[in-house]
PDB file of N, CA and C in Angstrom:
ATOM      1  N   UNK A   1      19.520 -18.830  -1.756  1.00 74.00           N
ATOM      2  CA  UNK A   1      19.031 -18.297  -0.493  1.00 74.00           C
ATOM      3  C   UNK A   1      18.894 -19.425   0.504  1.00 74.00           C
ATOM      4  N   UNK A   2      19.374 -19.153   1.657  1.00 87.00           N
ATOM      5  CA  UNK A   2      18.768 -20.049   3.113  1.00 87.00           C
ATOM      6  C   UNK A   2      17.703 -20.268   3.230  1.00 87.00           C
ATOM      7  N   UNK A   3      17.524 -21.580   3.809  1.00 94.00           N
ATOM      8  CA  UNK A   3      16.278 -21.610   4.246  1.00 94.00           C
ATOM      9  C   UNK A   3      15.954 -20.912   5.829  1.00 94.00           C
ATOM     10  N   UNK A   4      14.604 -20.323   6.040  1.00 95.00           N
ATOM     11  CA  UNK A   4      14.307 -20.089   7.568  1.00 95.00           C
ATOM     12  C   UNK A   4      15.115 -20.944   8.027  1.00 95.00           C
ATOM     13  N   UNK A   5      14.849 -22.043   8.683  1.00 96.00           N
ATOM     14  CA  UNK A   5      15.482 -22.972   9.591  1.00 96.00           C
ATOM     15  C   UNK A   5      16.910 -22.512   9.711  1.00 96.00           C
ATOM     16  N   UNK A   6      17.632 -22.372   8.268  1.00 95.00           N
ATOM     17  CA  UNK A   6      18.604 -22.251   8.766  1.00 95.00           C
ATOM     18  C   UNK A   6      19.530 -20.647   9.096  1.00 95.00           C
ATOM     19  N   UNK A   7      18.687 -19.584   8.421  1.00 94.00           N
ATOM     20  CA  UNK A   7      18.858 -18.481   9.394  1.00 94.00           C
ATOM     21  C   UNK A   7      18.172 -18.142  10.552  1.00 94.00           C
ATOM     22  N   UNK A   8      17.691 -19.190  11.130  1.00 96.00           N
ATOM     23  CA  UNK A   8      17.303 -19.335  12.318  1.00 96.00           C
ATOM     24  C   UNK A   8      18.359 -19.888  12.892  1.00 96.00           C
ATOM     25  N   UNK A   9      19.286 -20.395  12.541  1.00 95.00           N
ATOM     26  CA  UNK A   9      20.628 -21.876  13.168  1.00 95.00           C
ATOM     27  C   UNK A   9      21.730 -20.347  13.077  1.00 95.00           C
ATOM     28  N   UNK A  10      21.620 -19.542  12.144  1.00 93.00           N
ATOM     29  CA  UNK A  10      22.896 -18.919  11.890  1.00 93.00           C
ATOM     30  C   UNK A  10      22.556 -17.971  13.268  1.00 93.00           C
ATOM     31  N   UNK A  11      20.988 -17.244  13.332  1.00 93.00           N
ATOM     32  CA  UNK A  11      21.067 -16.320  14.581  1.00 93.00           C
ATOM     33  C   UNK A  11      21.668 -16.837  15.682  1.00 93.00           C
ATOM     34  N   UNK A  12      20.991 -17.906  15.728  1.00 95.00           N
ATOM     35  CA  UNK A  12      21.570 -18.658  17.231  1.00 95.00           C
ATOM     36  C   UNK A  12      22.612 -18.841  17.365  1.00 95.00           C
ATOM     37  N   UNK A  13      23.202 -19.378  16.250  1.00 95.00           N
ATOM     38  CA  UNK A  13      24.985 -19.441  16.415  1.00 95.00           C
ATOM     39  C   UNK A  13      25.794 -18.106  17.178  1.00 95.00           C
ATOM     40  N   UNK A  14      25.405 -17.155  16.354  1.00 95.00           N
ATOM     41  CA  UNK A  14      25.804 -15.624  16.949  1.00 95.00           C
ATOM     42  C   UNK A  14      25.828 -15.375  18.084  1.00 95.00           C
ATOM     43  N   UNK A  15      25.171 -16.265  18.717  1.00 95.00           N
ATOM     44  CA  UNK A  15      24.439 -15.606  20.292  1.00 95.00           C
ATOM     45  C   UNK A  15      23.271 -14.705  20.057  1.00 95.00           C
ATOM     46  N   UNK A  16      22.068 -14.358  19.311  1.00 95.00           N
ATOM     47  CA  UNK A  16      21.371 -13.632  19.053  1.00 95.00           C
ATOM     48  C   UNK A  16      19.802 -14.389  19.319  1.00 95.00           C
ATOM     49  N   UNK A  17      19.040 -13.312  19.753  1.00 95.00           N
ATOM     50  CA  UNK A  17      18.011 -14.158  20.037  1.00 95.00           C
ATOM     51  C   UNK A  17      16.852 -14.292  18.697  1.00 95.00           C
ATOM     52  N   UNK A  18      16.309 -15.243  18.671  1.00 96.00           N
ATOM     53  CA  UNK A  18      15.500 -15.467  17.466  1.00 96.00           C
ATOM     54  C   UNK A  18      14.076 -15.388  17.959  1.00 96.00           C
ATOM     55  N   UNK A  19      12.881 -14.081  17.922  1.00 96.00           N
ATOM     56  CA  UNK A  19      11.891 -13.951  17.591  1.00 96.00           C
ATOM     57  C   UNK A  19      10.660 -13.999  16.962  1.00 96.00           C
ATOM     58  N   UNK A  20       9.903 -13.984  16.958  1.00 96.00           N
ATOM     59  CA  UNK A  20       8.852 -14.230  16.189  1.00 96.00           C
ATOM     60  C   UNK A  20       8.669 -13.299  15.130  1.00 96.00           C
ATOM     61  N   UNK A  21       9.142 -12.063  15.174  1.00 96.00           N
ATOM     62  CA  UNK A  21       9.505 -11.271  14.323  1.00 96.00           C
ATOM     63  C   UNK A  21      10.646 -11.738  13.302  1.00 96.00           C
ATOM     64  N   UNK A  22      11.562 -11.960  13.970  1.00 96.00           N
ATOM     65  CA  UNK A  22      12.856 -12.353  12.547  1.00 96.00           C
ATOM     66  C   UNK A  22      12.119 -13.814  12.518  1.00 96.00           C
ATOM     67  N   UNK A  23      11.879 -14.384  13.121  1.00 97.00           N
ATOM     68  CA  UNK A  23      11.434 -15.682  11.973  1.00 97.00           C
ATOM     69  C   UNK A  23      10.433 -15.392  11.269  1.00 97.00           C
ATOM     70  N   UNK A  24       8.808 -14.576  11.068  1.00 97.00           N
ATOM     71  CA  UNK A  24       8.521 -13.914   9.615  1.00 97.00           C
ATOM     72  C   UNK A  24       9.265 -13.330   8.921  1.00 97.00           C
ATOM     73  N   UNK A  25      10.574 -12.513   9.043  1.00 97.00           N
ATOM     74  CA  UNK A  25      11.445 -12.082   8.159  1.00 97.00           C
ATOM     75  C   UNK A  25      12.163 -13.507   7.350  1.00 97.00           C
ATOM     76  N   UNK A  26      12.437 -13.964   8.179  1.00 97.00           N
ATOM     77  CA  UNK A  26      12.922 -15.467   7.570  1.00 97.00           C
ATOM     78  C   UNK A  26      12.243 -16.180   6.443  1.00 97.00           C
ATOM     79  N   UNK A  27      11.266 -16.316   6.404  1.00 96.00           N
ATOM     80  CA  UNK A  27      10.329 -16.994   5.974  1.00 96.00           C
ATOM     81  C   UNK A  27      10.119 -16.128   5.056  1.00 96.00           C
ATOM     82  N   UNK A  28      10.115 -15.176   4.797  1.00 96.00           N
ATOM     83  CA  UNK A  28       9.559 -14.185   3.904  1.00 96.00           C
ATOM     84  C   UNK A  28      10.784 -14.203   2.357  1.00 96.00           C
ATOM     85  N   UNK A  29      12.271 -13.725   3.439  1.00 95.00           N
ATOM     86  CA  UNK A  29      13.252 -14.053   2.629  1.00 95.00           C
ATOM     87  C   UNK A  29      13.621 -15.218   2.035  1.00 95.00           C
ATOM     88  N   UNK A  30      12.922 -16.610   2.236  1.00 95.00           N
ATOM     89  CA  UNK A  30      12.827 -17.807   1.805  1.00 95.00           C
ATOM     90  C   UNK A  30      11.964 -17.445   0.711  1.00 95.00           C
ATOM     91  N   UNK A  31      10.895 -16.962   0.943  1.00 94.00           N
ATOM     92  CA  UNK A  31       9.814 -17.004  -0.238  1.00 94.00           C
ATOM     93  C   UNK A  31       9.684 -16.102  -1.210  1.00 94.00           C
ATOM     94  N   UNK A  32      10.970 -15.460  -1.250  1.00 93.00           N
ATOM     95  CA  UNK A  32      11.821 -13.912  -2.364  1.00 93.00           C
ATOM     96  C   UNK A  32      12.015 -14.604  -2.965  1.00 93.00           C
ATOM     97  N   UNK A  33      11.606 -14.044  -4.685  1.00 89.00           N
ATOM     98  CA  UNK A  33      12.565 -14.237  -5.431  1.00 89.00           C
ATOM     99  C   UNK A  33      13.383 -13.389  -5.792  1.00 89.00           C
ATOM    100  N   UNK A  34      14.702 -13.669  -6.631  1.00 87.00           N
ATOM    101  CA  UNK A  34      15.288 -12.136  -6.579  1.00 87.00           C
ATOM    102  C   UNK A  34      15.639 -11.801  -5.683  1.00 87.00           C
ATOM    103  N   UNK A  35      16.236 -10.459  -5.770  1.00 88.00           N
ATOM    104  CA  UNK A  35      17.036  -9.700  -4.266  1.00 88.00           C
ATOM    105  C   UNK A  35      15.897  -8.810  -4.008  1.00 88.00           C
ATOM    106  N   UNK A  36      14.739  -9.187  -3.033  1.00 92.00           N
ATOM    107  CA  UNK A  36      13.921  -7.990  -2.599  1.00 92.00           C
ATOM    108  C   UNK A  36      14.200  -6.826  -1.793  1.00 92.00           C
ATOM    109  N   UNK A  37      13.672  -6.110  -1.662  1.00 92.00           N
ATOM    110  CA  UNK A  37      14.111  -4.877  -0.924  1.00 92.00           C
ATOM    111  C   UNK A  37      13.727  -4.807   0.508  1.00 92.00           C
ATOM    112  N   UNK A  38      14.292  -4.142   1.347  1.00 94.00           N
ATOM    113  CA  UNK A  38      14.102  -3.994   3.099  1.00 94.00           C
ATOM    114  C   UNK A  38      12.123  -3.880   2.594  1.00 94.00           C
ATOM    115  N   UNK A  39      11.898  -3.063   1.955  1.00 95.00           N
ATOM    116  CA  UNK A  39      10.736  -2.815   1.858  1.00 95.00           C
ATOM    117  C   UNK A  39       9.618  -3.445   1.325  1.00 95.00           C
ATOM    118  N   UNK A  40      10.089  -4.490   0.740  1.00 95.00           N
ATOM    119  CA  UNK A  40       9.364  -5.542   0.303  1.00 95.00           C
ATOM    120  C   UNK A  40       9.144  -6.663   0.995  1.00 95.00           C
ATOM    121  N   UNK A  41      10.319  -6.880   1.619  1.00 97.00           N
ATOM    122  CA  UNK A  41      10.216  -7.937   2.716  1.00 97.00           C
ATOM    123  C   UNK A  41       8.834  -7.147   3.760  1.00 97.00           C
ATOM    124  N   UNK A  42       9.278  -6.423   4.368  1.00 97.00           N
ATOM    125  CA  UNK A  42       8.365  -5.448   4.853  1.00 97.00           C
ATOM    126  C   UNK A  42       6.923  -5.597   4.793  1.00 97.00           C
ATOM    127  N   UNK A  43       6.817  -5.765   3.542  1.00 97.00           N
ATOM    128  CA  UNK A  43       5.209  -5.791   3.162  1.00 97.00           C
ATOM    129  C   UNK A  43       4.893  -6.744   3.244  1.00 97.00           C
ATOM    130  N   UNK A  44       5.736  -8.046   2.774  1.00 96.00           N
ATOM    131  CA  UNK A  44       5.787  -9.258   2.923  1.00 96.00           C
ATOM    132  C   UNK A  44       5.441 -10.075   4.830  1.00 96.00           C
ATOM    133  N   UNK A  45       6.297  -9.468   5.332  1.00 97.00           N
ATOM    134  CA  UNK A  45       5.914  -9.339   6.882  1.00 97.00           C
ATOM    135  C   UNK A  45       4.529  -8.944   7.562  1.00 97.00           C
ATOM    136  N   UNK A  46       4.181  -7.824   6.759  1.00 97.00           N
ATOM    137  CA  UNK A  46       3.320  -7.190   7.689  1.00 97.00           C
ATOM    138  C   UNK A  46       1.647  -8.227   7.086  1.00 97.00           C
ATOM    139  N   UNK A  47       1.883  -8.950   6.277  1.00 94.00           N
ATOM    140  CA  UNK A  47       0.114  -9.870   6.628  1.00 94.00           C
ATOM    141  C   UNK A  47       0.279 -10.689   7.364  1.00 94.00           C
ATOM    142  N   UNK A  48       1.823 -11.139   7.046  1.00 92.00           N
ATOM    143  CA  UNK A  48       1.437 -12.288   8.761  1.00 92.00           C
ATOM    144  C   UNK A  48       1.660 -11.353  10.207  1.00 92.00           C
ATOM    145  N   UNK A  49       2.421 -10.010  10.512  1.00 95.00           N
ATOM    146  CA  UNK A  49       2.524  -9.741  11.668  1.00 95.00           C
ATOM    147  C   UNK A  49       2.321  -8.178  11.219  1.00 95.00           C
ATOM    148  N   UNK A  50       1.092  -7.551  11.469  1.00 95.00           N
ATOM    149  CA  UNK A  50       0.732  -6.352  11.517  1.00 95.00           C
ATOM    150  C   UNK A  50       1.339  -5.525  12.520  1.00 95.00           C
ATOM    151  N   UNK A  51       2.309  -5.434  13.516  1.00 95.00           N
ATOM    152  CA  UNK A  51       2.925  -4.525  13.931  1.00 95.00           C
ATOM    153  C   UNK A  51       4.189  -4.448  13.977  1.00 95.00           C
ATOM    154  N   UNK A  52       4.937  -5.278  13.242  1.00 97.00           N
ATOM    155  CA  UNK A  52       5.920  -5.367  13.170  1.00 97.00           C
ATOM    156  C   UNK A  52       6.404  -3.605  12.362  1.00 97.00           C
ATOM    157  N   UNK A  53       7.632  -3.484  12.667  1.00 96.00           N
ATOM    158  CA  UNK A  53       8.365  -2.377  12.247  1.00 96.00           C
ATOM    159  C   UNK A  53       9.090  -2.103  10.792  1.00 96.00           C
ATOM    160  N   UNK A  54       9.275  -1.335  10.466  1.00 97.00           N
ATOM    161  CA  UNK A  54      10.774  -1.225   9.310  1.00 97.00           C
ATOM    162  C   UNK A  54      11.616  -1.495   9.788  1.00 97.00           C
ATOM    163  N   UNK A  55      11.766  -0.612  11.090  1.00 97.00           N
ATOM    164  CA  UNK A  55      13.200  -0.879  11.860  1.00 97.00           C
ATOM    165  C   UNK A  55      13.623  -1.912  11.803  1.00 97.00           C
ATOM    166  N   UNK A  56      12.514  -2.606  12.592  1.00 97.00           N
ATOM    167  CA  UNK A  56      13.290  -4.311  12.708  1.00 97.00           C
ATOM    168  C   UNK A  56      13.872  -5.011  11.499  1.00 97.00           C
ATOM    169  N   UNK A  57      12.468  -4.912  10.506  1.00 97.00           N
ATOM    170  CA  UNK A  57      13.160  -5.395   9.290  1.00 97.00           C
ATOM    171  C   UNK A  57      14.445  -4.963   9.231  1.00 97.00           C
ATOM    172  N   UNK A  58      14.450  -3.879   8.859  1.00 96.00           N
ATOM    173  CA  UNK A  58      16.484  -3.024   8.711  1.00 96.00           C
ATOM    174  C   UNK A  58      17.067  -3.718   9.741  1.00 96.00           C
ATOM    175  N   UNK A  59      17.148  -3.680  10.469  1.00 96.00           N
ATOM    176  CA  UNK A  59      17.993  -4.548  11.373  1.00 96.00           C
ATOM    177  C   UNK A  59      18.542  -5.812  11.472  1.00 96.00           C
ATOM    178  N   UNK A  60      17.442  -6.522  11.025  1.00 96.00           N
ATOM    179  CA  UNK A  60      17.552  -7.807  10.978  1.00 96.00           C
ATOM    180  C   UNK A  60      18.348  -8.099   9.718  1.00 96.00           C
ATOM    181  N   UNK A  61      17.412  -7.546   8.963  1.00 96.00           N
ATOM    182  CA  UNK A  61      18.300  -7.706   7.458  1.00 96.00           C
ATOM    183  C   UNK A  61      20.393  -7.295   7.179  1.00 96.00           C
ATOM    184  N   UNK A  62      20.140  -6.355   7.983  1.00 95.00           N
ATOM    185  CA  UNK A  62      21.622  -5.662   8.368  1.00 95.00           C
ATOM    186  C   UNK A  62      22.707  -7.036   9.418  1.00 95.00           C
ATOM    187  N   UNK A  63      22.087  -7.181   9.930  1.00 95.00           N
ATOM    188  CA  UNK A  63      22.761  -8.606  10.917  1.00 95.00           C
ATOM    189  C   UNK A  63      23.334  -9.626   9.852  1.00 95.00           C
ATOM    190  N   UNK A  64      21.805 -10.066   9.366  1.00 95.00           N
ATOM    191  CA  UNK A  64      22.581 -11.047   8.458  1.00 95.00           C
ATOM    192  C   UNK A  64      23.193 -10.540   7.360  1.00 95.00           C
ATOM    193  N   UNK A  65      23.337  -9.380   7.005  1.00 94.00           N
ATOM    194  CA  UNK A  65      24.573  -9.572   5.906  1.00 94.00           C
ATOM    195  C   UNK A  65      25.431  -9.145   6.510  1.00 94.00           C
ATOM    196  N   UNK A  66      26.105  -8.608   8.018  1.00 94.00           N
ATOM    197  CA  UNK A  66      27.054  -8.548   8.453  1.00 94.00           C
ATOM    198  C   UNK A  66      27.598 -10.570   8.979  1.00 94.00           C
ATOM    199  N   UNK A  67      26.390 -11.386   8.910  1.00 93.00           N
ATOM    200  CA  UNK A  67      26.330 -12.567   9.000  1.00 93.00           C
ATOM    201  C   UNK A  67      26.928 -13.606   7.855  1.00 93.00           C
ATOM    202  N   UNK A  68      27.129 -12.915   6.980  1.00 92.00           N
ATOM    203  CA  UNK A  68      27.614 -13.264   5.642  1.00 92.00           C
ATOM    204  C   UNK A  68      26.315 -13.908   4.915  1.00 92.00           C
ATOM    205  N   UNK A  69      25.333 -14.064   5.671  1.00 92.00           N
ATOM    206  CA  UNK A  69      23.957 -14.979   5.032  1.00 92.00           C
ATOM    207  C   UNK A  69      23.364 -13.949   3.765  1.00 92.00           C
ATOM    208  N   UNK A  70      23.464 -12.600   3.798  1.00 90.00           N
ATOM    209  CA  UNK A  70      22.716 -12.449   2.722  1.00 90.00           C
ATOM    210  C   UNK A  70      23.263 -11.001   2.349  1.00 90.00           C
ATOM    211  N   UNK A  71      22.996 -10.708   1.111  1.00 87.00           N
ATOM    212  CA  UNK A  71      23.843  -9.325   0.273  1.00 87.00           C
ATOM    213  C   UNK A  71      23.505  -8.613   0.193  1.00 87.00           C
ATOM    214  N   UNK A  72      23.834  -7.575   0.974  1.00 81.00           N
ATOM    215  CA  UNK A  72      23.455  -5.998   1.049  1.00 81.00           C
ATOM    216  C   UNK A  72      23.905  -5.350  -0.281  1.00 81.00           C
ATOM    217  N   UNK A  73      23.112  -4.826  -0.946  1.00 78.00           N
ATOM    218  CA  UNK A  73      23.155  -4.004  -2.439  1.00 78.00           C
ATOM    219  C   UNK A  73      22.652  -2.466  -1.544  1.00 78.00           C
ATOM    220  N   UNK A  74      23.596  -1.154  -2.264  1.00 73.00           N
ATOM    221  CA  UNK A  74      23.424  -0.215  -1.772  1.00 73.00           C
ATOM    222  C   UNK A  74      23.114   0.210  -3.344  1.00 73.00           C
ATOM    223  N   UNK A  75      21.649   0.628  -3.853  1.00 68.00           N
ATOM    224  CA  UNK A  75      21.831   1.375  -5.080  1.00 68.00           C
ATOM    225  C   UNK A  75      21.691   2.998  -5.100  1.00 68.00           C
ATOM    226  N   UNK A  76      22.052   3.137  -4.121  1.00 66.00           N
ATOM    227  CA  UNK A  76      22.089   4.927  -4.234  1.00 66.00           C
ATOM    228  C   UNK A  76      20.598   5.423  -3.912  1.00 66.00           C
ATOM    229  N   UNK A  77      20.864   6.528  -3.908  1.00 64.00           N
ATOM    230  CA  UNK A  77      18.965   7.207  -3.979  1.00 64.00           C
ATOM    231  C   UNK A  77      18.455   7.571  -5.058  1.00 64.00           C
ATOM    232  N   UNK A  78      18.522   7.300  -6.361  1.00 54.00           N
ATOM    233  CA  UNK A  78      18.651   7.803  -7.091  1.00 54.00           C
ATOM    234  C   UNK A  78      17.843   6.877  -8.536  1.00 54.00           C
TER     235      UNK A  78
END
């Protein structure tokens, strides 16, 4: 896994702006072990930033693996 810092370097590269929101996502996904879930990160987010969204999480998380930075696993609903 990346470190923050440097999916902070990859947003910027993109042209994308880097928030205070995706950098607790950052940081969070640094401090995963394992492949956590949108929803874990999530929870993970929300003690340092209590209003943060799902959405965003999903979003953010969705960027970077269209970013190649990190691996979207689809396990079904099931």
């Amino acid at each position: 896994m990346r470190t923050a810092a440097e999916l902070t370097e990859a947003f910027r590269r993109s042209g994308r702006k880097v928030t205070p929101q995706r950098q607790a996502i950052f940081r969070a996904l640094e401090r995963a072990e394992g492949h956590p879930s949108a929803e874990a990160v999530f929870d993970d987010v929300r003690a340092e930033l209590e209003t943060i969204s799902l959405k965003t999480v999903y979003e953010t998380l969705h960027v970077l693996a269209r970013l190649g930075e990190i691996a979207a696993l689809d396990l079904g609903t099931g």
